[in-house]
XYZ file of C-alpha atoms in Angstrom:
594
model
C 58.046 107.003 138.141
C 59.362 109.649 138.190
C 62.688 111.758 137.900
C 64.151 115.466 138.793
C 66.095 117.669 136.965
C 67.221 121.153 137.606
C 64.381 120.996 140.523
C 62.060 120.099 138.042
C 59.639 117.042 138.595
C 59.001 114.647 135.170
C 56.620 111.343 135.075
C 57.897 108.479 133.564
C 54.518 107.896 131.385
C 56.597 105.880 128.316
C 59.297 103.605 127.706
C 62.778 104.027 129.437
C 64.460 105.459 125.862
C 61.490 108.371 126.124
C 62.246 109.356 129.463
C 65.796 109.424 129.562
C 65.886 111.300 125.930
C 63.532 113.621 127.379
C 66.074 114.069 130.457
C 68.996 114.738 129.154
C 67.388 117.476 126.630
C 66.761 119.399 129.986
C 69.784 118.731 131.204
C 71.988 119.707 128.347
C 69.759 123.125 128.176
C 70.337 123.839 131.921
C 73.993 123.221 131.756
C 75.292 123.512 128.102
C 78.360 122.722 129.271
C 77.571 119.096 131.139
C 77.703 116.190 128.931
C 75.622 113.466 129.834
C 77.184 109.875 129.869
C 74.006 107.367 129.903
C 74.379 106.426 132.740
C 71.363 106.138 135.420
C 70.621 105.328 139.063
C 66.942 104.647 140.858
C 66.485 105.992 144.255
C 62.988 105.999 146.244
C 62.149 109.014 148.104
C 59.038 107.739 149.751
C 56.566 106.505 147.069
C 58.427 108.459 144.471
C 61.865 107.208 142.313
C 64.361 109.639 141.760
C 66.525 109.388 138.536
C 69.984 111.089 138.968
C 71.870 111.488 136.319
C 75.904 111.242 135.962
C 77.268 114.023 134.268
C 80.840 115.212 134.362
C 82.182 118.253 132.715
C 84.132 118.211 129.452
C 85.154 119.781 126.333
C 86.093 117.799 123.404
C 87.651 115.187 125.260
C 86.517 113.359 129.262
C 88.309 113.990 132.033
C 89.019 110.627 133.964
C 90.450 110.275 137.450
C 91.745 113.737 136.796
C 93.651 113.402 133.329
C 91.842 114.031 129.973
C 90.731 111.131 128.203
C 91.238 111.731 124.443
C 88.052 110.420 122.431
C 88.249 107.176 120.478
C 88.471 107.196 116.806
C 86.286 105.013 114.317
C 86.840 105.416 110.843
C 84.741 103.563 107.953
C 85.571 103.801 104.810
C 82.905 102.592 101.649
C 85.092 101.881 98.702
C 83.660 103.075 95.099
C 79.633 103.202 96.655
C 77.551 106.251 94.907
C 76.137 109.336 96.063
C 72.691 108.011 95.249
C 73.318 104.800 97.154
C 73.111 105.484 100.952
C 69.298 105.958 101.819
C 69.938 109.287 103.902
C 70.580 110.919 100.716
C 67.094 110.128 99.383
C 67.238 106.635 97.631
C 63.944 104.925 97.977
C 65.814 101.927 96.694
C 68.727 100.674 98.675
C 67.997 100.927 102.313
C 70.953 102.030 104.638
C 69.515 102.652 108.435
C 72.394 101.900 110.271
C 74.256 104.979 108.521
C 71.060 106.703 108.413
C 71.145 107.371 112.067
C 74.390 107.871 112.282
C 74.077 110.635 110.080
C 70.737 112.090 111.717
C 71.467 111.884 115.258
C 75.043 112.929 114.271
C 76.273 115.912 111.198
C 75.572 115.129 107.920
C 78.274 116.337 105.711
C 76.506 118.010 102.853
C 79.328 119.244 100.316
C 81.759 116.246 101.514
C 84.362 116.312 98.838
C 87.023 113.337 97.780
C 89.420 112.564 95.045
C 88.298 111.079 91.855
C 89.935 107.546 92.810
C 90.916 105.746 95.763
C 94.933 105.658 95.675
C 94.597 109.913 95.451
C 91.394 109.563 98.454
C 93.199 107.525 100.889
C 96.612 109.651 100.216
C 94.833 112.571 101.130
C 93.232 111.603 103.970
C 96.384 110.221 105.472
C 98.391 112.561 105.172
C 95.911 116.279 105.272
C 97.171 117.357 101.739
C 96.068 116.973 98.046
C 97.132 113.911 96.529
C 98.762 116.093 93.898
C 101.108 117.729 96.292
C 102.456 114.197 97.088
C 102.724 112.552 93.996
C 100.015 109.890 94.445
C 97.101 112.254 92.170
C 95.529 110.344 88.937
C 95.203 107.227 88.277
C 95.643 104.653 91.230
C 97.880 102.370 92.175
C 97.913 98.763 90.583
C 99.628 96.148 92.476
C 102.496 95.709 89.463
C 103.688 99.364 90.158
C 107.203 99.482 92.113
C 105.232 102.927 93.762
C 103.706 104.128 97.093
C 102.857 106.927 99.318
C 106.516 108.996 99.748
C 107.769 107.405 103.048
C 108.701 111.157 103.764
C 105.337 112.215 104.382
C 103.937 111.485 108.152
C 100.694 109.689 108.297
C 97.411 109.886 110.331
C 98.426 106.869 112.636
C 101.552 108.137 113.201
C 100.172 111.711 114.775
C 98.035 109.396 116.743
C 100.468 107.209 118.095
C 102.520 110.193 119.322
C 98.922 111.058 121.167
C 99.158 107.842 123.245
C 96.589 106.637 120.875
C 96.197 102.226 119.988
C 96.123 102.258 116.010
C 94.890 99.834 113.759
C 93.697 99.244 110.092
C 91.212 97.170 108.875
C 90.692 96.327 104.984
C 91.821 98.242 102.367
C 95.048 100.498 102.194
C 95.983 100.909 98.239
C 99.076 103.872 98.967
C 101.711 101.584 98.482
C 102.573 97.431 98.467
C 105.765 96.485 96.341
C 108.345 97.535 99.272
C 107.976 96.888 103.027
C 108.650 100.542 103.953
C 105.166 101.156 102.281
C 102.807 99.123 104.355
C 100.638 100.223 106.922
C 102.443 98.467 109.889
C 106.011 100.446 108.706
C 103.951 103.698 108.774
C 102.368 103.820 112.365
C 99.529 101.624 112.576
C 99.883 98.616 115.218
C 98.027 96.215 113.208
C 96.696 95.304 110.217
C 93.744 92.765 108.519
C 93.323 93.289 104.776
C 94.137 93.570 101.492
C 97.080 95.957 100.775
C 95.746 96.722 96.612
C 92.908 98.156 94.674
C 90.494 95.747 95.783
C 90.083 91.647 96.157
C 87.456 88.629 95.495
C 85.047 88.526 98.354
C 85.079 85.206 98.985
C 88.916 83.950 97.455
C 90.295 87.011 98.244
C 91.811 87.153 95.241
C 92.996 90.329 92.070
C 93.236 89.847 88.638
C 95.103 92.189 86.662
C 97.985 92.530 84.031
C 102.048 92.246 85.097
C 102.931 94.057 82.056
C 103.783 90.392 80.226
C 100.809 88.450 81.050
C 97.337 88.744 83.274
C 98.204 87.278 86.286
C 96.531 86.228 90.130
C 97.268 86.406 93.083
C 95.874 86.361 96.814
C 95.539 89.605 98.725
C 94.723 89.098 101.721
C 97.251 89.711 105.048
C 97.420 89.502 108.647
C 100.288 92.252 109.460
C 103.089 90.653 106.770
C 101.935 87.294 106.500
C 99.480 86.053 104.222
C 95.838 85.316 105.714
C 95.310 81.912 104.005
C 93.154 80.255 106.844
C 90.962 82.970 106.939
C 87.258 82.185 105.316
C 84.029 84.300 104.387
C 82.423 87.041 103.064
C 84.894 89.622 103.164
C 82.550 91.986 104.712
C 81.508 90.057 107.254
C 85.371 88.792 107.882
C 86.423 92.578 108.094
C 83.314 93.558 110.399
C 84.477 90.829 112.631
C 87.922 91.580 112.823
C 87.132 94.992 113.926
C 84.719 93.806 116.735
C 87.505 91.885 118.013
C 89.984 94.648 117.782
C 87.176 96.698 119.912
C 86.247 93.883 122.327
C 89.692 93.322 122.897
C 91.200 96.995 123.424
C 92.508 98.025 126.204
C 90.779 101.574 127.010
C 93.705 102.525 129.586
C 94.599 104.465 126.190
C 92.410 105.846 123.202
C 91.579 103.664 119.988
C 91.716 104.683 116.551
C 90.588 102.443 114.308
C 90.145 102.531 110.603
C 87.971 100.163 108.536
C 88.579 100.281 105.171
C 85.899 98.413 102.858
C 86.454 96.434 100.127
C 82.596 96.936 99.740
C 81.144 98.258 97.648
C 83.680 97.909 94.646
C 83.698 95.467 92.088
C 85.501 92.018 92.353
C 87.218 90.395 88.943
C 85.994 90.239 86.208
C 84.681 87.060 86.133
C 82.680 87.840 89.040
C 82.239 91.425 89.624
C 79.218 91.759 91.841
C 79.517 89.435 94.689
C 76.710 89.358 97.390
C 75.234 86.794 100.241
C 72.254 85.481 98.664
C 70.243 85.971 101.366
C 71.609 89.676 101.130
C 70.566 89.796 97.290
C 67.426 87.690 98.296
C 66.190 90.448 100.460
C 66.340 93.441 97.627
C 63.854 91.484 95.066
C 62.189 94.556 94.880
C 65.252 96.203 92.757
C 64.423 95.350 88.945
C 67.869 95.391 87.618
C 69.650 92.449 88.753
C 72.744 93.814 88.810
C 71.513 96.617 90.782
C 70.386 94.233 92.888
C 73.104 92.135 93.656
C 75.313 95.554 94.331
C 72.213 96.946 96.681
C 73.251 92.966 98.446
C 77.028 94.504 99.158
C 75.990 97.812 100.145
C 73.307 96.258 102.705
C 76.017 93.898 104.336
C 78.054 97.090 104.639
C 75.723 98.612 106.665
C 74.909 95.972 108.612
C 78.539 96.022 109.118
C 78.584 99.914 110.325
C 75.869 98.959 112.790
C 77.570 95.531 114.548
C 81.335 97.934 114.815
C 78.420 100.957 116.443
C 77.188 98.045 118.811
C 80.661 96.669 119.822
C 81.608 99.744 120.636
C 78.477 100.085 123.111
C 78.892 96.398 124.602
C 82.585 97.316 124.933
C 81.015 100.646 127.045
C 83.135 103.671 125.160
C 80.532 104.937 123.077
C 80.339 108.133 125.188
C 83.661 108.787 124.277
C 84.083 107.911 120.192
C 83.521 109.857 117.274
C 82.636 108.010 114.219
C 83.268 108.842 110.608
C 81.675 107.163 107.339
C 82.574 108.018 104.069
C 82.675 107.143 100.678
C 86.085 107.135 98.876
C 85.229 108.288 95.859
C 82.188 108.026 93.617
C 80.837 105.140 92.338
C 81.373 103.359 88.558
C 78.006 103.032 87.393
C 79.483 101.805 83.917
C 83.360 100.976 82.555
C 86.005 99.329 83.972
C 85.505 98.461 87.818
C 81.692 98.381 86.781
C 79.788 98.151 90.329
C 76.275 99.390 88.620
C 76.390 102.562 91.683
C 74.484 105.681 91.332
C 75.535 108.611 91.700
C 72.113 110.298 90.530
C 71.315 113.217 89.760
C 75.216 114.047 89.742
C 77.155 114.334 86.371
C 80.156 111.850 85.905
C 81.836 108.912 87.780
C 84.839 107.717 89.694
C 87.935 109.057 87.837
C 85.299 112.313 86.473
C 86.657 115.852 88.350
C 82.513 116.190 87.417
C 80.354 116.271 91.007
C 79.774 112.222 90.739
C 83.233 111.919 91.076
C 84.220 113.725 94.051
C 81.223 114.762 95.685
C 80.192 111.501 98.218
C 78.548 110.097 101.600
C 80.315 112.022 104.381
C 78.934 112.406 107.772
C 80.390 112.330 111.465
C 79.052 111.096 114.551
C 79.623 111.728 118.586
C 77.394 111.695 121.811
C 78.589 115.196 122.271
C 77.838 116.561 118.962
C 75.276 119.325 118.863
C 71.516 118.610 118.977
C 70.635 121.688 117.300
C 71.380 121.027 113.386
C 72.246 117.278 111.949
C 73.468 118.615 108.818
C 76.500 120.983 107.775
C 76.603 122.513 104.210
C 80.461 123.902 104.262
C 82.823 122.618 102.159
C 84.726 119.735 103.715
C 87.373 117.931 101.560
C 88.694 114.362 102.985
C 92.392 116.285 103.390
C 90.052 118.286 106.260
C 90.011 115.046 108.398
C 93.445 114.770 109.438
C 93.091 118.567 111.099
C 89.795 118.290 112.198
C 90.173 114.951 114.072
C 93.286 116.023 115.818
C 91.633 118.945 116.927
C 89.053 116.815 118.131
C 91.170 115.180 120.398
C 92.394 117.906 121.801
C 95.912 118.086 120.086
C 96.992 121.202 117.443
C 97.150 120.210 114.121
C 100.390 120.090 112.179
C 101.504 122.983 110.425
C 102.473 122.943 106.442
C 99.085 120.855 105.274
C 96.404 121.682 103.009
C 93.475 120.631 105.216
C 91.722 122.290 107.446
C 90.829 122.337 111.036
C 86.727 121.839 110.793
C 86.313 120.875 114.358
C 84.920 124.249 115.922
C 82.607 124.726 112.763
C 81.324 121.585 112.190
C 80.047 121.299 116.286
C 78.567 125.463 116.529
C 77.446 124.775 112.577
C 79.570 127.748 111.625
C 80.327 128.810 108.263
C 83.390 126.749 106.801
C 86.919 127.820 106.421
C 87.305 126.149 103.236
C 86.413 128.347 99.843
C 88.795 125.988 97.802
C 89.523 122.732 96.541
C 91.680 121.255 93.679
C 90.642 117.646 91.447
C 93.891 117.350 89.557
C 94.870 114.241 86.916
C 97.962 115.390 84.991
C 97.987 111.915 82.985
C 94.425 112.204 82.202
C 94.946 115.823 81.395
C 92.502 117.856 83.397
C 92.716 120.284 86.131
C 89.431 121.446 88.506
C 89.590 124.589 90.988
C 86.148 125.174 93.468
C 86.608 128.689 94.429
C 83.403 129.662 96.509
C 80.378 128.929 95.134
C 82.217 128.487 91.343
C 83.820 125.284 89.941
C 86.357 125.671 86.938
C 87.001 122.313 84.978
C 89.810 122.162 82.366
C 91.642 120.402 80.005
C 89.994 116.809 78.910
C 87.491 114.871 80.606
C 86.595 111.948 78.949
C 83.156 111.706 77.796
C 82.171 108.364 79.156
C 82.836 109.690 82.554
C 81.448 112.925 82.683
C 77.530 112.054 81.966
C 74.697 111.589 83.715
C 73.917 107.554 84.581
C 72.524 105.658 87.315
C 69.056 107.258 86.343
C 65.857 105.312 85.863
C 67.647 101.993 84.840
C 69.124 101.254 88.440
C 66.566 102.961 90.453
C 63.049 101.200 89.141
C 61.551 99.407 92.207
C 59.227 96.471 91.695
C 55.913 97.329 93.814
C 56.474 99.206 96.360
C 59.512 98.562 98.320
C 61.009 98.724 101.923
C 59.081 100.657 104.571
C 61.736 103.773 105.509
C 60.701 104.153 109.290
C 60.381 100.528 109.739
C 63.275 99.746 108.190
C 65.537 102.276 110.679
C 63.354 101.365 113.675
C 64.806 97.496 112.932
C 67.726 98.608 112.399
C 70.948 97.880 115.160
C 71.564 101.201 115.122
C 68.131 102.099 116.761
C 68.673 99.736 119.526
C 72.242 101.557 120.110
C 70.914 104.652 120.448
C 67.922 103.390 123.155
C 70.263 101.833 124.642
C 72.541 104.726 125.223
C 69.508 106.945 125.697
C 68.740 108.995 122.840
C 65.638 107.384 121.448
C 65.440 108.343 117.745
C 62.622 110.974 117.155
C 61.701 110.134 113.667
C 60.923 113.849 112.540
C 64.245 113.797 112.184
C 64.285 111.697 109.350
C 63.310 114.910 107.834
C 66.198 115.748 107.325
C 66.290 113.071 104.382
C 63.997 115.437 102.339
C 66.251 118.143 102.747
C 69.227 115.993 101.707
C 68.108 114.916 98.527
C 69.527 116.769 95.500
C 67.385 118.187 93.045
C 68.179 119.974 89.703
C 67.058 122.478 87.394
C 65.872 120.189 84.573
C 65.799 116.555 83.523
C 69.163 116.006 83.314
C 68.931 113.256 81.014
C 67.356 115.672 78.242
C 69.881 118.238 78.065
C 71.945 118.002 74.659
C 74.336 120.641 75.461
C 76.796 119.479 78.061
C 79.987 121.016 78.930
C 83.353 119.091 77.888
C 86.384 121.354 78.368
C 88.600 121.207 75.781
C 91.710 123.405 74.729
C 90.365 126.967 75.449
C 86.689 126.349 75.841
C 86.120 126.040 79.763
C 83.218 124.430 82.045
C 81.970 126.971 85.105
C 79.491 126.189 87.287
C 77.886 127.442 90.512
C 77.529 124.091 91.927
C 75.565 125.568 94.913
C 72.906 126.649 93.045
C 73.286 123.666 90.006
C 75.008 120.879 92.009
C 74.385 118.695 88.891
C 76.302 120.906 86.645
C 73.459 121.760 84.046
C 74.377 125.032 82.831
C 77.909 126.353 81.788
C 78.910 129.570 82.543
C 81.737 130.230 81.421
C 79.959 132.548 78.428
C 80.675 136.362 78.666
C 82.987 135.364 82.166
C 86.414 135.254 80.851
C 87.239 137.910 83.677
C 86.135 135.631 86.345
C 87.247 132.747 84.294
C 90.928 134.204 84.071
C 91.307 134.498 87.670
C 90.752 131.051 88.896
C 93.113 129.752 85.964
C 95.696 131.895 87.832
C 94.533 130.523 91.070
C 94.814 127.058 89.406
C 98.196 127.715 87.470
C 99.563 128.814 91.226
C 98.277 125.197 92.215
C 99.857 122.951 89.591
C 103.257 124.538 90.393
C 103.201 122.725 93.992
C 102.498 119.747 92.265
C 104.483 116.116 91.581
C 103.797 114.632 88.108
C 102.037 111.356 88.805
C 104.584 108.954 87.703
C 103.386 106.702 84.423
C 102.166 103.355 85.217
C 105.061 100.635 85.022
C 104.226 97.685 85.510
C 106.767 94.953 86.712
C 106.726 91.119 85.731
C 108.697 90.779 89.261
C 105.624 91.642 91.074
C 104.165 88.058 89.541
C 102.642 86.212 92.743
C 104.006 83.085 91.082
C 106.821 84.207 92.154
C 105.734 85.322 95.761
C 104.035 81.923 97.035
C 101.066 83.138 94.526
C 100.076 85.992 96.641
C 100.736 89.809 96.140
C 103.406 90.083 98.657
C 106.364 92.492 98.833
C 108.718 92.147 95.732
C 110.891 95.312 95.412
C 112.706 95.531 98.467
C 116.268 94.804 96.560
C 114.930 98.060 93.849
C 116.419 101.189 94.523
C 115.540 102.559 97.758
C 115.633 106.392 97.178
C 113.328 105.917 94.606
C 110.881 107.151 95.970
C 111.776 109.123 98.992
C 112.190 112.532 97.318
């Protein structure tokens, strides 16, 4: 069998995926403005078979029947997942083949930063603004707080709805649930199936917390405005099923904006912190730590969810015009409250910490239309940048007056980032952080339990040899999807994993002189050269520190203080049919409108 492209004859000697990939690459080299849609036709000419490619001119959006069609967007969020909990960052312990293949055939964001906790990161994602600008920084929302992302803020689903998108949220919300006006379906999402608070039990869908008077437990799974009492199953699987149902039922006359905000791998209630299906845990028998083994089972199910969602896009025949994002919301929690035995190794710090382990997290973006030349991007990307970047990818002008940068063109053309500054505030905790170019300054007071090195050998140990990485990639759903769309995976690209794996100046466990800021003691790092924050550069750099402090003070002046945590007993689930339902609609409605 032979194929023609650009006047050249190609003989088909390998499998169909190899053939299509070869021809596609030649087409894109010859015609850089053309994007192949993965459709082929075979036509016999005498004794030869000619492969005809169907291509269309396009930029960031497809042209269908004379009209521009905006790309579908599927945004997947992992909860409390550590930097070392994906195998594309070098882990030999927990295999995440579906996520990895998205990175290797899309773009891995090497310096992707989020806020240090759930509510702040999701607030920044939705608004395109730092969490401290909307008063949503610091300690995450509890279910018994009458508080939410101010309704005066226009948020991501509202922007995309104005662009003609169908908008859906599956999974976690966590930016306000005490009032009806705070809920997702009141703020731009057509539908919501998921939990409104910080987490739920993986099987019973309950959340347990103090409500200001006593410890209470309530049911936390909702479909739009009603409790989803009749749903059953492991919550990761349930969210996957819902996401696939939305994709398969989508009317593709309009673009799709789907957020899948998983509960996994966040810890559950204190009585059963780690929960994974037995078969998933059993497949992780090579992991020495019994707790880490269960956590790995949770991550395995999460990775399988990613593969199943991408497969649904293929089956719906919309993958060719879909942008997929996968991120973690913040660093993992190796110890302390909400422990889930995640690992941010070799980064320093945990969730709630301004050190790299709390805020430098997993991030990638995938599209068939992204560059073939580079599959990693080294520029700064902050969670607040998603709103303007995805709007640009959708062919729309990003909003003005936000903190996020439109980095779409920078990523697809592998140009330096426009972003040179990042801020991380926790005014209740008492610490403030600024990034300026390659330098990072941490000020205030950071608790030592959040700011040291954890998740090393005690969580990384493997019994025997562990799984074979290439075999794991080849046996994944994502590998089959790539083959189906004519992008058979070149295993040479998996060598990117070695480049993405972080190394440090020294064995961080042996560093006895960790800098913890207090009063006039500041911690200054070059996080490009020293991502593990082992060397404090503040000595003899007072003038430079002063200039960074001046920048920091100007940003602090923009911030709205985080309200003190006020747990209200009126939220008690037993007063609301044993659910964490809306409970403050009769309170002062102007409380959070300013």
